[in-house]
Coordinates of C-alpha atoms and ligand atoms in Angstrom, one line a residue:
X242 CA -32.3 10.4 -32.1
X243 CA -30.6 13.5 -33.4
X244 CA -32.7 15.6 -30.9
X245 CA -31.4 13.4 -28.1
X246 CA -27.8 14.0 -29.2
X247 CA -28.3 17.8 -29.5
X248 CA -29.9 17.8 -26.0
X249 CA -27.0 15.9 -24.6
X250 CA -24.6 18.4 -26.2
X251 CA -26.6 21.4 -24.9
X252 CA -27.3 20.2 -21.3
X253 CA -24.4 17.7 -20.9
X254 CA -27.1 15.4 -19.5
X255 CA -29.4 12.6 -20.7
X256 CA -31.6 10.4 -18.6
X257 CA -31.2 6.6 -18.5
X258 CA -33.6 6.0 -21.4
X259 CA -31.8 8.5 -23.6
X260 CA -28.4 7.0 -22.8
X261 CA -29.7 3.5 -23.5
X262 CA -31.1 4.7 -26.8
X263 CA -27.7 6.1 -27.9
X264 CA -25.9 3.0 -26.9
X265 CA -28.2 0.6 -28.7
X266 CA -29.4 2.5 -31.8
X267 CA -28.8 0.8 -35.1
X268 CA -29.3 4.0 -37.0
X269 CA -25.9 4.6 -38.5
X270 CA -26.8 8.2 -39.5
X271 CA -27.5 9.0 -35.8
X272 CA -24.2 7.4 -34.7
X273 CA -22.4 9.5 -37.4
X274 CA -24.2 12.6 -36.0
X275 CA -23.1 11.7 -32.5
X276 CA -19.4 11.4 -33.6
X277 CA -19.7 14.7 -35.5
X278 CA -21.0 16.6 -32.6
X279 CA -18.4 15.1 -30.2
X280 CA -15.6 16.0 -32.6
X281 CA -17.0 19.6 -32.8
X282 CA -17.0 19.9 -29.0
X283 CA -13.5 18.5 -28.7
X284 CA -12.3 21.0 -31.3
X285 CA -14.1 23.9 -29.6
X286 CA -12.0 23.2 -26.5
X287 CA -8.7 21.7 -27.8
X288 CA -8.6 22.6 -31.5
X289 CA -7.2 20.0 -33.9
X290 CA -4.2 19.4 -31.7
X291 CA -3.8 15.9 -30.1
X292 CA -1.8 15.6 -26.9
X293 CA 0.8 12.9 -26.7
X294 CA 1.8 11.1 -23.5
X295 CA 5.0 8.9 -23.3
X296 CA 4.0 5.6 -21.7
X297 CA 6.6 3.7 -19.8
X298 CA 5.5 0.2 -18.7
X299 CA 7.4 0.1 -15.5
X300 CA 6.7 -3.5 -14.4
X301 CA 4.5 -6.5 -15.1
X302 CA 4.9 -7.7 -11.6
X303 CA 1.4 -7.5 -10.0
X304 CA -0.1 -8.6 -6.7
X305 CA -3.6 -8.7 -8.2
X306 CA -5.4 -11.4 -10.0
X307 CA -8.0 -9.6 -12.2
X308 CA -9.6 -12.3 -14.3
X309 CA -9.1 -10.5 -17.6
X310 CA -5.6 -9.3 -17.3
X311 CA -2.5 -10.9 -18.9
X312 CA -0.2 -9.8 -16.1
X313 CA -2.4 -11.2 -13.3
X314 CA -0.3 -12.9 -10.6
X315 CA -1.7 -16.4 -11.5
X316 CA -0.4 -16.2 -15.1
X317 CA 2.7 -18.2 -14.9
X318 CA 3.4 -17.9 -18.6
X319 CA 4.6 -14.4 -18.3
X320 CA 8.3 -13.6 -17.9
X321 CA 8.2 -11.0 -15.1
X322 CA 10.3 -7.8 -15.3
X323 CA 10.7 -4.5 -13.5
X324 CA 12.7 -1.7 -15.2
X325 CA 15.6 -0.3 -13.2
X326 CA 15.5 3.4 -12.2
X327 CA 18.3 4.0 -14.8
X328 CA 16.2 2.3 -17.6
X329 CA 13.2 4.4 -16.7
X330 CA 15.2 7.6 -16.6
X331 CA 16.7 6.8 -20.0
X332 CA 13.2 6.2 -21.5
X333 CA 12.2 9.6 -20.1
X334 CA 15.3 11.2 -21.6
X335 CA 14.6 9.7 -25.0
X336 CA 10.9 10.8 -24.7
X337 CA 11.9 14.3 -23.6
X338 CA 14.3 14.6 -26.6
X339 CA 11.5 13.4 -28.9
X340 CA 9.3 16.3 -27.5
X341 CA 7.1 14.5 -24.9
X342 CA 6.1 16.7 -22.0
X343 CA 3.9 14.2 -20.2
X344 CA 5.6 11.0 -18.9
X345 CA 3.4 8.2 -17.7
X346 CA 4.5 5.4 -15.4
X347 CA 2.2 2.4 -15.7
X348 CA 2.5 -1.0 -14.2
X349 CA 1.2 -3.9 -12.1
X350 CA 0.3 -3.2 -8.5
X351 CA 2.9 -3.6 -5.8
X352 CA 2.5 -3.7 -2.1
X353 CA 2.8 -0.3 -0.3
X354 CA 6.2 -1.2 1.2
X355 CA 7.9 -0.6 -2.1
X356 CA 6.3 2.8 -2.5
X357 CA 9.5 4.6 -1.4
X358 CA 11.3 3.3 -4.5
X359 CA 8.6 4.8 -6.8
X360 CA 8.7 8.1 -4.8
X361 CA 12.5 8.4 -5.3
X362 CA 12.1 7.7 -9.0
X363 CA 9.3 10.3 -9.4
X364 CA 11.3 12.8 -7.4
X365 CA 14.3 12.3 -9.7
X366 CA 12.0 12.7 -12.8
X367 CA 10.6 15.8 -11.3
X368 CA 14.1 17.2 -10.7
X369 CA 15.4 16.4 -14.2
X370 CA 12.3 17.4 -16.2
X371 CA 10.5 20.1 -14.2
X372 CA 8.5 21.2 -17.2
X373 CA 6.9 17.7 -17.7
X374 CA 3.7 16.4 -16.2
X375 CA 4.2 13.1 -14.4
X376 CA 1.3 10.6 -14.5
X377 CA 1.1 7.5 -12.5
X378 CA -1.1 4.4 -13.2
X379 CA 0.0 1.9 -10.6
X380 CA -3.2 0.7 -9.1
X381 CA -4.8 0.8 -5.6
X382 CA -2.8 2.1 -2.7
X383 CA -3.3 3.7 0.7
X384 CA -4.0 7.4 1.0
X385 CA -0.5 7.9 2.5
X386 CA 1.2 6.3 -0.5
X387 CA -0.7 8.5 -2.9
X388 CA 0.2 11.5 -0.8
X389 CA 3.9 10.5 -0.8
X390 CA 3.9 10.2 -4.6
X391 CA 2.0 13.5 -5.0
X392 CA 4.6 15.2 -2.7
X393 CA 7.4 13.6 -4.8
X394 CA 6.1 15.4 -7.9
X395 CA 3.4 13.3 -9.5
X396 CA 0.6 15.4 -11.0
X397 CA -1.9 13.0 -12.5
X398 CA -3.2 9.5 -11.7
X399 CA -5.1 7.0 -13.9
X400 CA -7.2 4.4 -12.2
X401 CA -10.0 3.0 -14.3
X402 CA -13.0 2.0 -12.2
X403 CA -13.4 -0.8 -14.8
X404 CA -17.2 -1.2 -14.1
X405 CA -19.3 0.7 -11.6
X406 CA -21.7 -2.1 -11.1
X407 CA -20.8 -4.0 -7.9
X408 CA -22.0 -7.4 -9.0
X409 CA -20.3 -7.1 -12.4
X410 CA -17.1 -5.9 -10.7
X411 CA -17.1 -9.0 -8.5
X412 CA -17.4 -11.3 -11.5
X413 CA -14.3 -9.7 -13.1
X414 CA -12.1 -9.6 -10.0
X415 CA -11.0 -12.0 -7.2
X416 CA -12.9 -11.8 -3.9
X417 CA -10.2 -9.6 -2.2
X418 CA -10.8 -6.8 -4.6
X419 CA -13.9 -4.5 -4.4
X420 CA -15.5 -1.8 -6.4
X421 CA -16.0 0.2 -3.3
X422 CA -12.3 0.3 -2.5
X423 CA -11.5 1.3 -6.1
X424 CA -13.9 4.2 -5.8
X425 CA -12.4 5.1 -2.4
X426 CA -9.0 5.3 -4.1
X427 CA -10.4 7.7 -6.7
X428 CA -11.8 9.9 -4.0
X429 CA -8.4 10.0 -2.1
X430 CA -6.7 10.9 -5.4
X431 CA -9.1 13.7 -5.9
X432 CA -8.6 15.0 -2.3
X433 CA -4.9 15.0 -2.8
X434 CA -5.3 17.3 -5.8
X435 CA -4.2 14.9 -8.5
X436 CA -5.7 15.3 -12.0
X437 CA -7.7 12.1 -11.9
X438 CA -8.5 9.7 -14.7
X439 CA -11.0 6.8 -14.6
X440 CA -12.8 4.7 -17.1
X441 CA -13.8 1.2 -18.1
X442 CA -13.1 -1.7 -20.4
X443 CA -15.8 -1.8 -23.1
X444 CA -17.4 -5.1 -23.8
X445 CA -15.9 -6.9 -20.9
X446 CA -17.6 -10.3 -20.2
X447 CA -21.1 -10.0 -18.7
X448 CA -21.3 -6.2 -19.4
X449 CA -24.8 -5.1 -20.2
X450 CA -26.1 -1.8 -21.6
X451 CA -27.4 -1.1 -18.1
X452 CA -23.9 -1.4 -16.7
X453 CA -22.7 1.1 -19.3
X454 CA -25.5 3.5 -18.4
X455 CA -24.4 3.2 -14.7
X456 CA -20.7 3.8 -15.8
X457 CA -21.7 7.0 -17.7
X458 CA -23.8 8.3 -14.8
X459 CA -20.9 7.7 -12.4
X460 CA -18.4 9.5 -14.7
X461 CA -20.8 12.4 -15.2
X462 CA -21.2 12.8 -11.4
X463 CA -17.5 12.2 -10.5
X464 CA -16.2 14.5 -13.3
X465 CA -12.8 13.0 -13.9
X466 CA -10.3 15.2 -15.8
X467 CA -9.2 12.1 -17.9
X468 CA -11.3 9.2 -19.2
X469 CA -9.7 6.0 -20.4
X470 CA -12.0 3.7 -22.4
X471 CA -10.7 0.7 -24.3
X472 CA -12.3 -2.4 -25.6
X473 CA -11.8 -5.6 -23.6
X474 CA -9.5 -7.9 -25.6
X475 CA -9.2 -11.5 -24.5
X476 CA -5.8 -12.8 -23.3
X477 CA -5.4 -16.5 -23.9
X478 CA -3.7 -17.4 -20.6
X479 CA -6.5 -15.8 -18.4
X480 CA -9.8 -17.3 -17.2
X481 CA -11.6 -14.9 -19.6
X482 CA -9.4 -15.8 -22.6
X483 CA -12.4 -17.4 -24.4
X484 CA -14.7 -14.4 -24.3
X485 CA -15.4 -12.2 -27.3
X486 CA -13.6 -8.9 -27.6
X487 CA -15.3 -5.6 -27.2
X488 CA -16.1 -3.6 -30.3
X489 CA -14.8 -0.5 -31.9
X490 CA -18.3 0.7 -32.5
X491 CA -19.3 0.6 -28.8
X492 CA -15.9 2.1 -27.8
X493 CA -16.2 5.1 -30.1
X494 CA -19.9 5.7 -29.2
X495 CA -18.7 5.9 -25.6
X496 CA -15.9 8.4 -26.5
X497 CA -18.5 10.6 -28.1
X498 CA -21.1 10.3 -25.3
X499 CA -18.4 11.1 -22.7
X500 CA -17.1 14.0 -24.8
X501 CA -20.6 15.5 -24.8
X502 CA -21.1 14.9 -21.1
X503 CA -17.7 16.1 -20.1
X504 CA -16.7 18.5 -22.8
X505 CA -13.2 19.3 -21.5
X506 CA -12.2 15.7 -20.6
X507 CA -8.9 14.4 -21.8
X508 CA -9.8 11.2 -23.7
X509 CA -7.1 9.0 -25.1
X510 CA -7.7 7.0 -28.3
X511 CA -6.4 3.9 -26.7
X512 CA -3.9 1.2 -27.7
X513 CA -6.6 -1.4 -27.2
X514 CA -8.8 0.3 -29.8
X515 CA -5.8 0.6 -32.2
X516 CA -5.2 -3.1 -31.6
X517 CA -8.7 -4.0 -32.7
X518 CA -8.2 -2.4 -36.1
X519 CA -5.6 -0.4 -37.9
X520 CA -7.9 2.6 -38.3
X521 CA -8.9 2.4 -34.6
X522 CA -6.8 5.2 -33.4
X523 CA -8.0 7.7 -36.0
X524 CA -11.6 6.5 -35.5
X525 CA -11.2 7.3 -31.8
X526 CA -10.1 10.9 -32.6
X527 CA -12.9 11.3 -35.1
X528 CA -15.3 10.3 -32.3
X529 CA -13.9 13.0 -29.9
X530 CA -10.8 11.6 -28.3
X531 CA -7.9 14.1 -28.0
X532 CA -4.9 12.2 -26.6
X533 CA -2.7 9.4 -27.7
X534 CA -0.2 7.5 -25.5
X535 CA 2.7 6.1 -27.6
X536 CA 4.9 3.5 -25.9
X537 CA 8.3 4.6 -24.6
X538 CA 9.2 1.4 -22.9
X539 CA 12.4 -0.4 -23.9
X540 CA 11.5 -2.4 -27.0
X541 CA 12.9 -5.7 -25.7
X542 CA 10.4 -5.6 -22.7
X543 CA 7.2 -4.6 -24.5
X544 CA 6.1 -8.1 -25.4
X545 CA 6.1 -9.0 -21.7
X546 CA 3.6 -6.3 -20.9
X547 CA 1.0 -8.4 -22.6
X548 CA -2.3 -7.3 -21.0
X549 CA -4.2 -8.9 -23.9
X550 CA -3.5 -10.8 -27.1
X551 CA -2.0 -8.9 -30.1
X552 CA -1.3 -5.7 -28.1
X553 CA 0.1 -3.1 -30.4
X554 CA 3.4 -1.6 -29.4
X555 CA 5.2 -0.8 -32.6
X556 CA 4.6 1.6 -35.6
X557 CA 2.6 4.6 -34.7
X558 CA 1.9 3.0 -31.3
X559 CA 5.6 3.4 -30.4
X560 CA 7.3 6.6 -29.4
X561 CA 9.9 6.1 -32.1
X562 CA 7.1 5.9 -34.7
X563 CA 6.0 9.5 -33.8
X564 CA 6.6 10.7 -37.4
X565 CA 4.2 8.0 -38.6
X566 CA 1.7 9.1 -36.0
X567 CA 2.1 12.7 -37.2
X568 CA 1.4 11.8 -40.8
X569 CA -1.6 9.6 -39.9
X570 CA -3.1 12.5 -37.9
X571 CA -2.5 14.8 -40.9
X572 CA -4.7 12.6 -43.1
X573 CA -7.7 13.6 -41.0
X574 CA -6.7 17.2 -40.5
X575 CA -5.1 16.9 -37.0
X576 CA -1.6 17.4 -35.6
X577 CA 0.4 16.7 -32.5
X578 CA 0.2 19.3 -29.8
X579 CA 3.5 19.0 -27.9
X580 CA 2.5 21.0 -24.8
X581 CA 2.0 19.3 -21.4
X582 CA -1.7 19.2 -22.2
X583 CA -3.3 19.9 -18.9
X584 CA -7.0 19.7 -18.5
X585 CA -8.8 22.9 -19.5
X586 CA -11.6 23.0 -17.0
Ligands
LIG15 N1 -2.3 -1.9 -12.2 C1 -2.9 -0.6 -12.6 C2 -4.4 -0.7 -12.5 O1 -4.9 -1.7 -12.1 O2 -5.0 0.4 -12.7 C3 -2.5 -0.2 -14.0 C4 -2.2 -1.3 -15.0 S1 -3.6 -2.1 -15.6 C5 -2.8 -3.5 -16.5 C6 -4.1 -1.0 -16.9 C7 -5.5 -1.2 -17.5 O3 -5.3 -2.3 -18.4 C8 -6.6 -1.7 -16.6 O4 -7.2 -0.5 -16.0 C9 -7.5 -2.4 -17.6 O5 -8.6 -1.6 -17.9 C10 -6.6 -2.7 -18.8 N2 -6.7 -4.1 -19.2 C11 -6.2 -5.1 -18.5 N3 -6.5 -6.3 -19.1 C12 -7.1 -6.0 -20.3 C13 -7.7 -6.7 -21.3 N4 -7.7 -8.0 -21.4 N5 -8.3 -6.0 -22.3 C14 -8.3 -4.7 -22.3 N6 -7.8 -3.9 -21.3 C15 -7.2 -4.5 -20.3

């Protein structure tokens, strides 16, 4: 098993059998070796600095109906909100003062006819904070809309492919959504020169080891600058509310495998992983993640961005808890790197 891990580190590649072996091994020593090598590779490229991104949850209004997601349009138990431009700008201002140099706007997916409002907002952010990276995570749109947002000043875009397997994708999404369209969006974003992030939910219902192998092969081939991997966590008002959560073990194994396949990738230790267990965030970093995304949203709205049950949004998960995050990182020999944190590729 250790030979496989060393081969992955040296060649950045493993065949299907090798990947399956790493994903299924019960040899805890081998898993520890995997994490150790991934950590060493992350440190070789990024040192012991962890980049921080200020996350603003712009809206929980969504036209989509993903079966796993708490803000799907059919969930009538959610109180819907959209931040005003002034609220967003004041979150950015607060984030900038705290030291953040990447601002992320994430939210439910709107129709393209409201794209101009986002473009104006991004333009204003770009004008006020020219030294910040602006990341968008607002779902699937036309090439024209992505181009408009890019021209307004957005630098990066996060769009997890969720699962590369077409049949699995169809079980998790309504008929009007398709894996092929999601991948098309990723290609448009790449063409428009965004730094692109993709990724999956780990342990989503019906996910198999073969699906994970397919996801890893897709990511190796696509070569995203950012990779978002978080455990699936059930949300009780969704059709998948009764399914078991993904595990921290599988999520951190994937961080390490992705780190060895894509050594310079920006990999967040996700909020969903931190929600599973209090040590989740640090475990993610020790498995090779090098980014965290504290929440900058107004605290009275955070509960309404309930993608899954128990979603962490306070303490070290919140931007105002940044000192706590700093001291947690210090316990494992890491620190916050306050720079924009672009991909070093
Ligand atoms: N609408 C945009 C999109 O679809 O990319 C961005 C917002 S969406 C809520 C952000 C991410 O939340 C999704 O890519 C998905 O992986 C994650 N998510 C949604 N429901 C989840 C759940 N129940 N457990 C874990 N992650 C979830």
